[in-house]
């Protein structure tokens, strides 16, 4: 059977729009066989997703996406197949969420100065758990008419160099990879193209990442176009990294980004799942699969 993998997705536990159960249901409708839930700095949705996945015959990979401060910029590291009960990992993620709370309050203070009142409380109402992200503030700004859409909210208010930008101090690269490894997982560099690094700088990130025990990177991501996927495939091969594929799905409504769609790995790479022990009774979904591009 030709399996469909989506190894990077978000639920309401972080900044996704669907609950873990509804995310799994949609994944099933879209023909996904192997799904990783990778919420920002949180693993609380995995248990719920696992229950739903069992019912529809999806293989659920427990995951997380950890924010990392690297050379004064932000890099995201995805962890796959982690033990979500691991004390070191849980302690690390708890600290991350404390920092998120402090940073969210700073964002709210900045917005207040521009006459946007009660932004912290407002962002909490935008579907937030205990890990506020800029996405929650963006939704609030759109809802209150301070931005015309999410992109506009990031451009005008929340993005780097925008009026209410607060960077945040996240985990170190070593910490994130170590937490994931301690929890028995595989570390994956998320959407490398998004960082806009030169090949030299990306090589330096990869080299440090491998030193700490990182093993894979996202070759295929909705942030990567076809040429970028081919290029990242070559980098992965050259650097001896396994290749991952994920939509980074946050919410329905964007036809270009949906669960399991357009995620075929370029040829020649070694998939991150090459040695996973997948059950051989994964159900074929009810809906015909869209052709992978
Ligand atoms: P944070 O981790 O709190 O800094 O928030 C980062 C999240 O904001 C990312 O995971 C994306 O989901 C979202 N995001 C960042 N840039 C944009 C953008 N330009 N448009 C929409 N969402 C964005
Ligand atoms: Mn996000
Ligand atoms: Mn990310
Ligand atoms: Mn993500």
Short mmCIF file of C-alpha atoms and ligand atoms in Angstrom, two decimals:
data_model
loop_
_atom_site.label_atom_id
_atom_site.label_comp_id
_atom_site.label_asym_id
_atom_site.label_seq_id
_atom_site.Cartn_x
_atom_site.Cartn_y
_atom_site.Cartn_z
CA UNK A 1 0.00 0.00 0.00
CA UNK A 2 1.15 3.52 -0.79
CA UNK A 3 1.18 5.27 2.58
CA UNK A 4 0.54 8.98 3.00
CA UNK A 5 2.62 10.66 5.73
CA UNK A 6 2.08 14.07 7.36
CA UNK A 7 4.62 14.62 10.11
CA UNK A 8 4.05 18.27 11.10
CA UNK A 9 0.62 19.51 12.23
CA UNK A 10 -0.98 21.73 14.89
CA UNK A 11 -4.12 21.49 17.01
CA UNK A 12 -5.91 23.78 19.49
CA UNK A 13 -3.34 22.68 22.06
CA UNK A 14 -1.11 25.28 20.42
CA UNK A 15 -2.08 27.57 17.54
CA UNK A 16 -4.09 25.19 15.36
CA UNK A 17 -7.81 25.69 14.74
CA UNK A 18 -8.94 22.05 15.12
CA UNK A 19 -9.08 20.00 18.29
CA UNK A 20 -6.82 16.93 18.26
CA UNK A 21 -9.86 14.73 17.53
CA UNK A 22 -11.05 16.89 14.63
CA UNK A 23 -7.51 17.10 13.26
CA UNK A 24 -7.32 13.30 13.14
CA UNK A 25 -10.77 13.07 11.51
CA UNK A 26 -9.74 15.53 8.82
CA UNK A 27 -6.45 13.69 8.29
CA UNK A 28 -8.43 10.51 7.74
CA UNK A 29 -10.71 12.26 5.23
CA UNK A 30 -7.63 13.49 3.38
CA UNK A 31 -6.17 10.00 3.12
CA UNK A 32 -3.36 10.35 5.66
CA UNK A 33 -2.13 7.02 7.07
CA UNK A 34 0.67 8.24 9.34
CA UNK A 35 0.13 11.50 11.20
CA UNK A 36 2.32 13.37 13.69
CA UNK A 37 0.76 15.95 15.99
CA UNK A 38 3.51 18.52 16.63
CA UNK A 39 2.10 21.36 18.71
CA UNK A 40 4.36 24.25 19.68
CA UNK A 41 6.11 23.44 22.96
CA UNK A 42 3.31 21.12 24.13
CA UNK A 43 2.40 17.44 23.96
CA UNK A 44 -0.97 17.58 25.72
CA UNK A 45 -2.95 16.79 22.57
CA UNK A 46 -1.21 13.53 21.77
CA UNK A 47 -3.30 11.28 24.01
CA UNK A 48 -6.61 12.57 22.58
CA UNK A 49 -5.27 12.32 19.04
CA UNK A 50 -4.07 8.77 19.65
CA UNK A 51 -7.53 7.65 20.74
CA UNK A 52 -9.15 9.15 17.65
CA UNK A 53 -6.42 7.76 15.39
CA UNK A 54 -7.02 4.24 16.67
CA UNK A 55 -10.69 4.52 15.72
CA UNK A 56 -10.06 5.57 12.13
CA UNK A 57 -6.98 3.43 11.52
CA UNK A 58 -4.34 6.15 11.40
CA UNK A 59 -0.88 5.53 12.87
CA UNK A 60 -0.33 8.46 15.26
CA UNK A 61 3.20 9.64 15.87
CA UNK A 62 3.65 11.57 19.11
CA UNK A 63 5.39 14.81 18.31
CA UNK A 64 6.25 18.34 19.33
CA UNK A 65 7.69 21.49 17.72
CA UNK A 66 10.17 23.24 19.99
CA UNK A 67 11.14 26.89 19.54
CA UNK A 68 14.88 27.43 19.66
CA UNK A 69 16.96 30.58 19.83
CA UNK A 70 19.98 30.08 17.60
CA UNK A 71 22.39 32.90 16.76
CA UNK A 72 19.80 35.50 17.79
CA UNK A 73 17.22 34.07 15.40
CA UNK A 74 14.50 31.47 15.88
CA UNK A 75 14.72 27.91 14.58
CA UNK A 76 12.04 25.25 15.06
CA UNK A 77 12.95 21.68 15.94
CA UNK A 78 10.33 18.97 15.53
CA UNK A 79 10.51 15.88 17.72
CA UNK A 80 8.95 12.63 16.45
CA UNK A 81 8.16 9.43 18.33
CA UNK A 82 8.79 11.00 21.70
CA UNK A 83 7.72 9.52 25.01
CA UNK A 84 5.23 12.19 26.09
CA UNK A 85 5.67 11.22 29.74
CA UNK A 86 9.41 11.80 29.80
CA UNK A 87 10.17 14.05 32.83
CA UNK A 88 13.08 15.96 31.25
CA UNK A 89 11.03 16.74 28.15
CA UNK A 90 7.97 17.76 30.15
CA UNK A 91 10.00 19.98 32.44
CA UNK A 92 11.65 21.65 29.46
CA UNK A 93 8.32 22.27 27.74
CA UNK A 94 6.81 23.66 30.93
CA UNK A 95 9.61 26.20 31.11
CA UNK A 96 8.98 27.10 27.46
CA UNK A 97 5.33 27.78 28.21
CA UNK A 98 6.26 29.98 31.17
CA UNK A 99 8.41 32.00 28.80
CA UNK A 100 5.55 32.14 26.32
CA UNK A 101 3.28 33.57 28.98
CA UNK A 102 5.80 36.29 29.91
CA UNK A 103 6.40 37.13 26.27
CA UNK A 104 2.64 37.26 25.56
CA UNK A 105 2.28 39.81 28.36
CA UNK A 106 5.02 41.92 26.77
CA UNK A 107 3.28 41.77 23.39
CA UNK A 108 0.03 42.84 25.07
CA UNK A 109 1.82 45.80 26.74
CA UNK A 110 3.13 46.96 23.40
CA UNK A 111 -0.30 46.66 21.81
CA UNK A 112 -1.78 48.59 24.73
CA UNK A 113 0.50 51.52 23.87
CA UNK A 114 -1.15 51.61 20.46
CA UNK A 115 -4.58 51.72 22.06
CA UNK A 116 -5.38 48.04 21.79
CA UNK A 117 -6.76 47.17 25.22
CA UNK A 118 -6.87 43.81 27.02
CA UNK A 119 -4.92 42.03 24.31
CA UNK A 120 -3.64 39.34 26.67
CA UNK A 121 -7.14 38.36 27.74
CA UNK A 122 -8.33 38.72 24.16
CA UNK A 123 -5.60 36.45 22.82
CA UNK A 124 -6.47 33.87 25.47
CA UNK A 125 -10.01 33.82 24.09
CA UNK A 126 -8.67 33.02 20.60
CA UNK A 127 -8.56 29.33 21.43
CA UNK A 128 -5.56 29.40 23.68
CA UNK A 129 -4.42 26.74 26.03
CA UNK A 130 -1.49 27.71 28.22
CA UNK A 131 0.89 28.40 25.36
CA UNK A 132 0.04 31.69 23.69
CA UNK A 133 1.65 32.22 20.31
CA UNK A 134 1.70 35.20 17.98
CA UNK A 135 -1.01 33.41 15.97
CA UNK A 136 -3.45 34.01 18.83
CA UNK A 137 -2.65 37.73 18.82
CA UNK A 138 -2.95 37.82 15.03
CA UNK A 139 -6.45 36.33 15.23
CA UNK A 140 -7.41 38.93 17.81
CA UNK A 141 -6.05 41.80 15.68
CA UNK A 142 -8.02 40.58 12.68
CA UNK A 143 -11.18 40.10 14.73
CA UNK A 144 -10.95 43.61 16.19
CA UNK A 145 -10.29 45.13 12.79
CA UNK A 146 -6.66 46.17 13.35
CA UNK A 147 -5.50 43.96 10.49
CA UNK A 148 -7.29 42.74 7.39
CA UNK A 149 -5.96 39.18 7.59
CA UNK A 150 -3.36 37.07 9.36
CA UNK A 151 -0.56 38.06 7.00
CA UNK A 152 -1.40 41.73 7.51
CA UNK A 153 -1.38 41.23 11.29
CA UNK A 154 2.15 39.83 11.10
CA UNK A 155 3.32 42.52 8.68
CA UNK A 156 1.95 45.42 10.70
CA UNK A 157 2.06 44.24 14.27
CA UNK A 158 3.70 40.95 15.14
CA UNK A 159 6.44 40.17 12.64
CA UNK A 160 10.09 41.04 13.03
CA UNK A 161 10.46 44.82 12.83
CA UNK A 162 6.71 45.32 13.29
CA UNK A 163 5.21 47.55 15.99
CA UNK A 164 4.48 44.97 18.68
CA UNK A 165 7.23 42.46 17.95
CA UNK A 166 8.72 40.65 20.92
CA UNK A 167 11.30 38.05 20.02
CA UNK A 168 11.30 35.73 22.97
CA UNK A 169 14.15 33.75 24.49
CA UNK A 170 13.61 30.10 23.70
CA UNK A 171 15.49 26.87 24.32
CA UNK A 172 19.03 26.42 23.05
CA UNK A 173 19.55 24.03 20.15
CA UNK A 174 21.39 21.67 22.46
CA UNK A 175 18.52 21.69 24.97
CA UNK A 176 15.80 21.02 22.41
CA UNK A 177 17.64 18.13 20.76
CA UNK A 178 18.61 16.69 24.14
CA UNK A 179 15.03 16.79 25.45
CA UNK A 180 13.81 15.00 22.33
CA UNK A 181 16.60 12.42 22.47
CA UNK A 182 16.06 11.85 26.21
CA UNK A 183 12.43 11.12 25.36
CA UNK A 184 13.55 8.51 22.83
CA UNK A 185 12.54 10.61 19.81
CA UNK A 186 14.08 11.74 16.55
CA UNK A 187 14.95 15.43 16.13
CA UNK A 188 14.05 17.13 12.85
CA UNK A 189 14.98 20.63 11.64
CA UNK A 190 11.60 22.15 10.68
CA UNK A 191 11.03 24.09 7.42
CA UNK A 192 14.71 25.07 6.84
CA UNK A 193 13.89 27.40 3.94
CA UNK A 194 11.91 29.67 6.26
CA UNK A 195 15.09 30.83 8.00
CA UNK A 196 16.44 32.37 4.77
CA UNK A 197 19.95 31.18 5.59
CA UNK A 198 22.81 30.94 3.13
CA UNK A 199 23.87 27.36 2.40
CA UNK A 200 26.92 28.01 4.58
CA UNK A 201 24.84 29.05 7.58
CA UNK A 202 22.41 26.18 7.06
CA UNK A 203 25.43 23.87 6.98
CA UNK A 204 26.59 25.29 10.31
CA UNK A 205 23.15 24.77 11.84
CA UNK A 206 23.06 21.19 10.57
CA UNK A 207 26.55 20.43 11.80
CA UNK A 208 25.77 21.68 15.32
CA UNK A 209 22.40 19.89 15.24
CA UNK A 210 24.08 16.59 14.32
CA UNK A 211 26.69 17.05 17.07
CA UNK A 212 23.85 17.12 19.62
CA UNK A 213 22.22 14.04 18.11
CA UNK A 214 19.79 15.48 15.53
CA UNK A 215 19.01 13.09 12.67
CA UNK A 216 16.60 14.60 10.15
CA UNK A 217 15.27 17.67 8.44
CA UNK A 218 12.08 18.62 6.66
CA UNK A 219 12.83 18.37 2.99
CA UNK A 220 9.15 18.69 2.18
CA UNK A 221 7.08 21.37 3.88
CA UNK A 222 4.29 23.68 2.77
CA UNK A 223 6.90 26.44 3.25
CA UNK A 224 9.02 24.89 0.44
CA UNK A 225 8.33 25.13 -3.27
CA UNK A 226 9.29 22.35 -5.68
CA UNK A 227 12.78 23.71 -6.36
CA UNK A 228 13.42 24.22 -2.65
CA UNK A 229 12.34 20.65 -1.94
CA UNK A 230 14.82 19.37 -4.50
CA UNK A 231 17.55 21.58 -3.04
CA UNK A 232 16.83 20.54 0.55
CA UNK A 233 16.79 16.92 -0.62
CA UNK A 234 20.33 17.36 -1.92
CA UNK A 235 21.41 19.01 1.34
CA UNK A 236 19.92 16.16 3.35
CA UNK A 237 21.71 13.57 1.23
CA UNK A 238 25.02 15.42 1.40
CA UNK A 239 24.79 15.95 5.16
CA UNK A 240 23.59 12.44 5.92
CA UNK A 241 20.27 13.59 7.36
CA UNK A 242 17.02 11.65 7.06
CA UNK A 243 14.21 13.43 5.22
CA UNK A 244 10.84 14.34 6.73
CA UNK A 245 7.64 15.67 5.20
CA UNK A 246 4.95 17.72 6.88
CA UNK A 247 2.22 20.18 5.91
CA UNK A 248 2.56 22.42 9.00
CA UNK A 249 -1.23 22.50 8.84
CA UNK A 250 -2.84 25.02 11.21
CA UNK A 251 -6.39 25.45 9.97
CA UNK A 252 -8.78 24.61 7.15
CA UNK A 253 -9.43 27.25 4.53
CA UNK A 254 -6.12 27.41 2.69
CA UNK A 255 -6.42 25.16 -0.36
CA UNK A 256 -2.64 25.12 -0.78
CA UNK A 257 -2.01 23.71 2.69
CA UNK A 258 -3.95 20.70 3.80
CA UNK A 259 -3.27 17.52 5.70
CA UNK A 260 -1.21 15.03 3.74
CA UNK A 261 -1.43 16.96 0.46
CA UNK A 262 1.52 17.53 -1.87
CA UNK A 263 4.00 15.92 0.50
CA UNK A 264 5.85 13.40 -1.64
CA UNK A 265 9.58 13.28 -0.89
CA UNK A 266 11.99 13.83 -3.79
CA UNK A 267 13.78 10.70 -4.93
CA UNK A 268 17.11 9.66 -3.47
CA UNK A 269 16.51 10.77 0.12
CA UNK A 270 16.21 8.41 3.05
CA UNK A 271 12.80 8.95 4.72
CA UNK A 272 12.83 9.59 8.47
CA UNK A 273 10.35 6.68 8.74
CA UNK A 274 12.62 4.17 6.93
CA UNK A 275 13.12 2.07 10.06
CA UNK A 276 9.80 2.68 11.81
CA UNK A 277 7.87 -0.37 12.81
CA UNK A 278 4.58 0.51 11.09
CA UNK A 279 1.62 -1.84 11.43
CA UNK A 280 0.63 -3.44 8.15
CA UNK A 281 -3.11 -3.06 8.67
CA UNK A 282 -3.29 0.72 8.25
CA UNK A 283 -6.66 1.45 6.71
CA UNK A 284 -7.06 2.97 3.30
CA UNK A 285 -9.01 6.16 3.81
CA UNK A 286 -12.55 6.43 2.44
CA UNK A 287 -11.76 9.36 0.22
CA UNK A 288 -9.64 9.10 -2.92
CA UNK A 289 -6.23 10.68 -2.50
CA UNK A 290 -5.38 13.85 -4.33
CA UNK A 291 -2.43 13.30 -6.64
CA UNK A 292 0.80 14.25 -4.94
CA UNK A 293 2.57 17.10 -6.68
P1 LIG B 1 5.49 32.26 17.97
O1 LIG B 1 6.07 30.88 18.12
O2 LIG B 1 4.62 32.65 19.11
O3 LIG B 1 6.53 33.30 17.64
O4 LIG B 1 4.49 32.22 16.75
C1 LIG B 1 4.92 31.70 15.57
C2 LIG B 1 3.72 31.19 14.79
O5 LIG B 1 3.11 32.27 14.12
C3 LIG B 1 4.14 30.23 13.71
O6 LIG B 1 4.15 28.92 14.19
C4 LIG B 1 3.08 30.40 12.67
O7 LIG B 1 2.00 29.55 12.94
C5 LIG B 1 2.61 31.83 12.86
N1 LIG B 1 3.14 32.74 11.85
C6 LIG B 1 4.37 33.28 11.77
N2 LIG B 1 4.47 34.11 10.73
C7 LIG B 1 3.24 34.13 10.12
C8 LIG B 1 2.67 34.80 9.00
N3 LIG B 1 3.38 35.66 8.28
N4 LIG B 1 1.37 34.56 8.71
C9 LIG B 1 0.63 33.72 9.44
N5 LIG B 1 1.12 33.04 10.50
C10 LIG B 1 2.39 33.25 10.85
MN1 LIG B 2 2.27 27.89 14.47
MN1 LIG B 3 7.44 26.21 12.75
MN1 LIG B 4 4.61 24.22 12.85
#
